[in-house]
Each structure stands twice: as C-alpha cells, then as structure tokens.
PDB file of C-alpha atoms in Angstrom:
ATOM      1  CA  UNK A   1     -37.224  75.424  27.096  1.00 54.00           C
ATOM      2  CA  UNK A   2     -36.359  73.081  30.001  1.00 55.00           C
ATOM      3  CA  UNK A   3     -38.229  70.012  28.689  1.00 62.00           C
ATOM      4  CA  UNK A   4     -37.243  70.879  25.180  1.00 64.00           C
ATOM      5  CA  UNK A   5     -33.677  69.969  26.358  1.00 60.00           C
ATOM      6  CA  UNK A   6     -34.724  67.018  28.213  1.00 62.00           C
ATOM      7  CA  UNK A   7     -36.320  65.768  25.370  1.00 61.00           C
ATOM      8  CA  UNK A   8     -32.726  65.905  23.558  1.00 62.00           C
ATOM      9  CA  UNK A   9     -31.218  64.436  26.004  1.00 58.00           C
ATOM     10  CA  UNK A  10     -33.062  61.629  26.101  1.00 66.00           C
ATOM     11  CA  UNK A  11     -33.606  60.944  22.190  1.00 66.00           C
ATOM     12  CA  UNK A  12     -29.672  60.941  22.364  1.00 63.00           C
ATOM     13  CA  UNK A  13     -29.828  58.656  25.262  1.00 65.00           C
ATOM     14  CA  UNK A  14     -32.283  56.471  23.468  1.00 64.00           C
ATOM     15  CA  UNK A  15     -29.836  56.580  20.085  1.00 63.00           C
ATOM     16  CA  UNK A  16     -26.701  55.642  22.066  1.00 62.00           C
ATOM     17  CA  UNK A  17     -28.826  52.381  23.558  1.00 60.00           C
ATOM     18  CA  UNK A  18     -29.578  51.442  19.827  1.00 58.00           C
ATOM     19  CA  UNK A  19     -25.789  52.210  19.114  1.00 55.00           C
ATOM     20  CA  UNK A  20     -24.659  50.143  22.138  1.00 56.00           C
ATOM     21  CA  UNK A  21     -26.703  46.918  21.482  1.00 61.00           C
ATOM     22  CA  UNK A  22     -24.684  43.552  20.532  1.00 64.00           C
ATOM     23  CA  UNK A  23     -23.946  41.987  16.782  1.00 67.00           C
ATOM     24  CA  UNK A  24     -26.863  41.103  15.451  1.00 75.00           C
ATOM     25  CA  UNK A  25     -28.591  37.319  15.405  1.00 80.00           C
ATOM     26  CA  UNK A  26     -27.376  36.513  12.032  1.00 79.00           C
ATOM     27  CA  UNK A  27     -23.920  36.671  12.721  1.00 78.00           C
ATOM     28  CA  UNK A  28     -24.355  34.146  15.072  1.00 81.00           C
ATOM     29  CA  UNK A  29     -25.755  32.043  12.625  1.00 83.00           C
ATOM     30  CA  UNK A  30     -23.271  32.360  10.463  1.00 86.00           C
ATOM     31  CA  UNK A  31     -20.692  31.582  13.120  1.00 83.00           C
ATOM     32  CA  UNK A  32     -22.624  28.447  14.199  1.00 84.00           C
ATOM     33  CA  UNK A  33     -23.247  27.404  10.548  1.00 83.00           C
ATOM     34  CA  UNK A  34     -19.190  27.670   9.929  1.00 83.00           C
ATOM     35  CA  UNK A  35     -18.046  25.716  13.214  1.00 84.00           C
ATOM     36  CA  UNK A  36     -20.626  23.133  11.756  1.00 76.00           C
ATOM     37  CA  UNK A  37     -19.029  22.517   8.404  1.00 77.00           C
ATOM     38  CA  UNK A  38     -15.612  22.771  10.245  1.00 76.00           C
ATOM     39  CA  UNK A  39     -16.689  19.752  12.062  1.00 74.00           C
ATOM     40  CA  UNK A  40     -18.068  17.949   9.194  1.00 69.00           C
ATOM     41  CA  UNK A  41     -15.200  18.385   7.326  1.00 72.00           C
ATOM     42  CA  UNK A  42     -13.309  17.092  10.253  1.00 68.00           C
ATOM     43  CA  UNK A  43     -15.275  13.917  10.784  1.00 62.00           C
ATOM     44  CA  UNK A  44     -15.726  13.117   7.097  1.00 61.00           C
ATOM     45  CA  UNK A  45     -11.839  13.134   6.030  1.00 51.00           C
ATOM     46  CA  UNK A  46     -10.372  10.183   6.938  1.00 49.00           C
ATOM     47  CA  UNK A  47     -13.089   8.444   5.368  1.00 49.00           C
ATOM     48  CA  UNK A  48     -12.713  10.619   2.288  1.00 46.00           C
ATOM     49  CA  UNK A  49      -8.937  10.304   2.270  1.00 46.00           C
ATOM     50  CA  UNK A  50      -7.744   6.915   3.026  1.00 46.00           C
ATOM     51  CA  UNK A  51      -4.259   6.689   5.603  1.00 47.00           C
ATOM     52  CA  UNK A  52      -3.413   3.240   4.155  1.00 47.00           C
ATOM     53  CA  UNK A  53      -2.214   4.503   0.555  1.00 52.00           C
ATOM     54  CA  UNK A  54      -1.247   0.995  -0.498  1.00 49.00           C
ATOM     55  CA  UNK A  55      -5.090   0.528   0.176  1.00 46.00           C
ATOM     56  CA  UNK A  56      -6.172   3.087  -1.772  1.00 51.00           C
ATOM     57  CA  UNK A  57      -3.993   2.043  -5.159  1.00 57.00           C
ATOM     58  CA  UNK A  58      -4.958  -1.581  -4.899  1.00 49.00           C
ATOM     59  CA  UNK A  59      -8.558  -0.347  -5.441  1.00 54.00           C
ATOM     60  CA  UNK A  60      -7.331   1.560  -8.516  1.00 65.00           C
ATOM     61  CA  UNK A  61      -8.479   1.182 -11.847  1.00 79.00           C
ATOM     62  CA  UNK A  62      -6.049  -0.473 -13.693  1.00 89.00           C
ATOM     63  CA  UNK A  63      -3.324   0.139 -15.959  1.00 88.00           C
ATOM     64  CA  UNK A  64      -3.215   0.838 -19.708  1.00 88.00           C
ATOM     65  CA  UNK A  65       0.161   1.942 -20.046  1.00 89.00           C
ATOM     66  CA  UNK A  66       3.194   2.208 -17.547  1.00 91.00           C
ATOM     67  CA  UNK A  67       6.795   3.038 -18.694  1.00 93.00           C
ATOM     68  CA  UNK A  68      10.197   3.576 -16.341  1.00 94.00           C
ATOM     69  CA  UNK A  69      12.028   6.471 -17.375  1.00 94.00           C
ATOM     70  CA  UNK A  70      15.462   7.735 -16.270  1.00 93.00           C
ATOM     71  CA  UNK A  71      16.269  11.640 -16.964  1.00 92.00           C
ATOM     72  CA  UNK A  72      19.917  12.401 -17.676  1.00 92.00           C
ATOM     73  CA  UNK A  73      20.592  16.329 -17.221  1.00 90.00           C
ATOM     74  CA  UNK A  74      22.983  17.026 -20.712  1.00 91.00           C
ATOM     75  CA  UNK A  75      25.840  20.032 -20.784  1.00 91.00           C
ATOM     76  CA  UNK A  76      23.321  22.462 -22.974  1.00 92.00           C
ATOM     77  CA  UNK A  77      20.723  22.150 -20.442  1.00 88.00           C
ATOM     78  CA  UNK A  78      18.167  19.894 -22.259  1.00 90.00           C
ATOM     79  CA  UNK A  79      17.111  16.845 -20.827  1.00 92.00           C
ATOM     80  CA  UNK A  80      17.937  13.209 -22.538  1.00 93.00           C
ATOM     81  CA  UNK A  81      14.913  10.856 -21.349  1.00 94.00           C
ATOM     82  CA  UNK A  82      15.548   7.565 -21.670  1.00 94.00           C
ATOM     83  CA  UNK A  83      13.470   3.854 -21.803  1.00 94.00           C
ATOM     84  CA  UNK A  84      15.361   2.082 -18.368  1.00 93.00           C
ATOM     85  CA  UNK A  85      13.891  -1.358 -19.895  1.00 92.00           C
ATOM     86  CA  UNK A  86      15.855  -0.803 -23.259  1.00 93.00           C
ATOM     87  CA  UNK A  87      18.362   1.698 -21.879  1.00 92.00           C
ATOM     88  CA  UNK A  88      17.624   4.132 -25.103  1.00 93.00           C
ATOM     89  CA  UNK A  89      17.274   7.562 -25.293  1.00 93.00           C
ATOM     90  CA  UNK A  90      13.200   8.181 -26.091  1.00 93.00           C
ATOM     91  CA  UNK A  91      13.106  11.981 -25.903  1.00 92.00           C
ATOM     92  CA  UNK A  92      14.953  15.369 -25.296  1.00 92.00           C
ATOM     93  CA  UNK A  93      13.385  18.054 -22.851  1.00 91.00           C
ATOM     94  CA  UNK A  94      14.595  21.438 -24.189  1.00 91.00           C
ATOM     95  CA  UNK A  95      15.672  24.510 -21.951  1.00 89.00           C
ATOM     96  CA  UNK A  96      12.437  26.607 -22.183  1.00 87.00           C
ATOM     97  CA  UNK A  97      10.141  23.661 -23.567  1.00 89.00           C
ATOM     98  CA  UNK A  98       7.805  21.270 -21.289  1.00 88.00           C
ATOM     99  CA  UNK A  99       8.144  23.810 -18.396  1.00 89.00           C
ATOM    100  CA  UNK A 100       5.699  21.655 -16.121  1.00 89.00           C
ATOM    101  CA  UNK A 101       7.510  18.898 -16.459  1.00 90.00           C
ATOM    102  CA  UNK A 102      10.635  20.230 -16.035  1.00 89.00           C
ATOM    103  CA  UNK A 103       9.785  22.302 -12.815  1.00 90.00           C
ATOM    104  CA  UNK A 104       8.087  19.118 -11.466  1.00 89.00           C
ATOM    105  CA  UNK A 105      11.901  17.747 -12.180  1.00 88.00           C
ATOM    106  CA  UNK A 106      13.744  20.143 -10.595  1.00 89.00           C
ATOM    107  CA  UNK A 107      11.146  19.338  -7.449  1.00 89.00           C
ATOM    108  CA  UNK A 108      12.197  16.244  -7.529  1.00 88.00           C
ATOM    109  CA  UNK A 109      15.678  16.233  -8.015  1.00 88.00           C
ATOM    110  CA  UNK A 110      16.031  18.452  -4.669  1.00 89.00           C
ATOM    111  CA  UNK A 111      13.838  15.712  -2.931  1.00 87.00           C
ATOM    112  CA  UNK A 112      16.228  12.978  -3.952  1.00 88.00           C
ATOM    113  CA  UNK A 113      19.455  15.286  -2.794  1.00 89.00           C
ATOM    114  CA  UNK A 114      18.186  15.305   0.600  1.00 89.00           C
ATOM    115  CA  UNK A 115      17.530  11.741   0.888  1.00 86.00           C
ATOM    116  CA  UNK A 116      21.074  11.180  -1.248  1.00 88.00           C
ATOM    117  CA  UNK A 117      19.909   9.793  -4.032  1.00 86.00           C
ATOM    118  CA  UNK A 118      20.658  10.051  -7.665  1.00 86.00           C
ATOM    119  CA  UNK A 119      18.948  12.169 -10.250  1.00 83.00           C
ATOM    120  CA  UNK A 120      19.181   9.561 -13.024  1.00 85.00           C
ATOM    121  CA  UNK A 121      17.329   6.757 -10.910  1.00 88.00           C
ATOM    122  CA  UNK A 122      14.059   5.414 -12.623  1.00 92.00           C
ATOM    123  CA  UNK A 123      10.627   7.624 -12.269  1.00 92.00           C
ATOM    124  CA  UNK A 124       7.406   5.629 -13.591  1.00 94.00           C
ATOM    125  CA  UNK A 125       4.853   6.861 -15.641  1.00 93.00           C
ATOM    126  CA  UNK A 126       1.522   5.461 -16.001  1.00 92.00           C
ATOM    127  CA  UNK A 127      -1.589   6.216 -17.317  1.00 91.00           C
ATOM    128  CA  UNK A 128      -5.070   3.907 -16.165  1.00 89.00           C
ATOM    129  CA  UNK A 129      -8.074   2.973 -18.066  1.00 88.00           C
ATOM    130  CA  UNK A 130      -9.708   6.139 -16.252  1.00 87.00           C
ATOM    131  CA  UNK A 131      -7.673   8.301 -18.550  1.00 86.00           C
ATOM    132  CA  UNK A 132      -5.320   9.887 -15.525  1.00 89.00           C
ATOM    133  CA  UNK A 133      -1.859  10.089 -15.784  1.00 92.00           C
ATOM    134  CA  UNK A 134       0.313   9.091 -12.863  1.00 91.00           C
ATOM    135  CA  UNK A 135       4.107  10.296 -12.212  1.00 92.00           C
ATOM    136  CA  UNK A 136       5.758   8.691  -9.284  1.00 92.00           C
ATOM    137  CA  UNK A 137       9.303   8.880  -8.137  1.00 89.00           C
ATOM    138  CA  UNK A 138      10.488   4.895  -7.473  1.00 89.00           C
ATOM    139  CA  UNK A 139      13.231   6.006  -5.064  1.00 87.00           C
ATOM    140  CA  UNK A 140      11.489   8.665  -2.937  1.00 86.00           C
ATOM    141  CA  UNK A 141       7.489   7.332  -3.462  1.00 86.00           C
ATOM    142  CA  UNK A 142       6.606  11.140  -4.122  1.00 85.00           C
ATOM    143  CA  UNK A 143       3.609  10.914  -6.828  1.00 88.00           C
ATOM    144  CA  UNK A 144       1.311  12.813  -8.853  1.00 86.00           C
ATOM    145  CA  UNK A 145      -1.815  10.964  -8.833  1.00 85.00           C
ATOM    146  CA  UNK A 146      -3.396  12.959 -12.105  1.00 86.00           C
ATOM    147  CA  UNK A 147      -1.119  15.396 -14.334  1.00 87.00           C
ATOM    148  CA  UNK A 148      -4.452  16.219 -16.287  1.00 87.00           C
ATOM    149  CA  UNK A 149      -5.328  18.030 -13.239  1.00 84.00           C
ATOM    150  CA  UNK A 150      -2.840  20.570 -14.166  1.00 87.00           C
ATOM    151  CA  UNK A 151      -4.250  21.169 -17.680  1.00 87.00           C
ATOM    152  CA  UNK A 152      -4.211  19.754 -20.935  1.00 87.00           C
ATOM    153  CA  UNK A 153      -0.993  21.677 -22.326  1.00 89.00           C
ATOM    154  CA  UNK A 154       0.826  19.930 -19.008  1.00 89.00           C
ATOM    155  CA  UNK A 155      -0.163  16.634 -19.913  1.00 90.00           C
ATOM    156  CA  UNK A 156       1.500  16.622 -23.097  1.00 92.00           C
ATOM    157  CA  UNK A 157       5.168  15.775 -22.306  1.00 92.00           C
ATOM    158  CA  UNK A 158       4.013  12.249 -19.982  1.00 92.00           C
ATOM    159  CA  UNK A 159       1.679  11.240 -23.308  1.00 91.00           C
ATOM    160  CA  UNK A 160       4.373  11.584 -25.860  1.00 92.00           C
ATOM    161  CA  UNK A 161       6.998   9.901 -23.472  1.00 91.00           C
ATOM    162  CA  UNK A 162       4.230   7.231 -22.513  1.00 90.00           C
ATOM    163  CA  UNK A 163       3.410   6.801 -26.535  1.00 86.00           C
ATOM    164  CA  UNK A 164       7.026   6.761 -27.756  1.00 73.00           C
ATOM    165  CA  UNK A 165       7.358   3.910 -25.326  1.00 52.00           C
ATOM    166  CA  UNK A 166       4.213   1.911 -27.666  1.00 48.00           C
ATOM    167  CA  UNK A 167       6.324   2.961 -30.800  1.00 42.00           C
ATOM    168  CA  UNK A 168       7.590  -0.370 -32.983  1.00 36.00           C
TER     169      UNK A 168
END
C-alpha cells in the first residue's frame, strides 16, 4: 500500500510540473510578430503621411470645381448659405436636414470661437478631377480632405451647394 501512495504522489508531482511550465512558444511568436508590425508601422509613416502639407496638396489632382461659401446662422435655426463671390444666398440648411454637414458646422464654429473668429467668414468647397470632395475652413486651415469618405447620403449637401454654384 506504501508504493501505491508513492506512486500518487508522484503522478501529482509530475501533473503540477506540467501545470507549472511557462506560456507556450506561440505566444512568443505572436508577441514578436506584433512588436514587428509596430515597428513597421513606425518606420513607414512619415513616408506614408507627408509633414509638409503644402507638399502634399501641390501634388494633388486638380480642381474641377471650387466655390467660397459663407454660412449665416438665421433666428428659426436654419442655415442661409451664401455665394461670397456674388454675395447671394445659394441654399438654406434646415433644423433636422443635412445633419453631417451641420454637425461638421457646429465643429467648426467652436474652432473659430477659440481662435476669435467669426462664424460667417468664407469656408471653400472643392471637388478634384478624382471625384473627392474637399471642405476647408479659410480662417482656421481645418479640412476634410474627402466627404465621400463619410458616405454617399453625407456628400449630398457639398454637391448641391458646389452645383448651385455652376447654375446660369
């Protein structure tokens, strides 16, 4: 009966070894294979992303359509939009209606408070042979490089501004 017990004792020892060993090889590898890409990433940005942003949009594709718009913020809420070359009103933004647009706005509109600048001062719109449409703020230099990256339905409201400019 002795041995018997002996021979449980050490099948638990030899269970508790197993238990005791460290994380297995793959998760090494996985480790290894993630500092890797971390460092790839890290070596390949500036080349993907250029510092010099004047750089990067002189090597842009050029422009089909550009218009300078000023948004006026009207006593119901809506939004009067109008042509800064002509000085006329082009569009009205609704309460509820363009909601990308309007948000992107509002984004705005708290950027130019901090930096004390009015609401009303010209925004550009401008859409490039590519097809991309391109929002910028003149006064603060805050831009949206492609609005068609935010979906088709979001879109909308810079092509009809940017087509009611082509209007006779």
């Amino acid at each position: 009966m002795g041995n018997e017990q002996e021979d449980i004792v050490s099948e638990q020892e030899k269970q508790e070894k197993k238990v005791r060993k460290g994380p297995p090889i793959g998760f090494f590898v996985i480790l290894a294979g993630l500092v890797g890409l971390a460092v790839f990433i890290a070596s390949t940005s500036e080349r993907i992303t250029p510092e010099d942003r004047a750089a990067a949009d002189q090597l842009s594709v050029p422009v089909v359509a550009s218009l300078d718009v000023s948004f006026v913020v009207q006593d119901d809420g809506s939004v009067a939009v109008y042509d800064v070359a002509t000085d006329e009103q082009i569009d009205t933004l609704l309460p509820g209606h363009d909601k990308f647009l309007q948000q992107l706005l509002e984004k705005y509109r708290r950027d130019r408070k901090k930096a004390g600048v009015e609401f009303e001062e010209p925004y550009r719109l401008i859409q490039v042979a590519d097809g991309r449409v391109i929002f910028k703020d003149l006064v603060t230099g805050n831009k949206l490089d492609n609005v068609w990256a935010f979906g088709t339905d979001n879109v909308k409201p810079f092509l009809r501004l940017l087509q009611g400019a082509e209007r006779p």
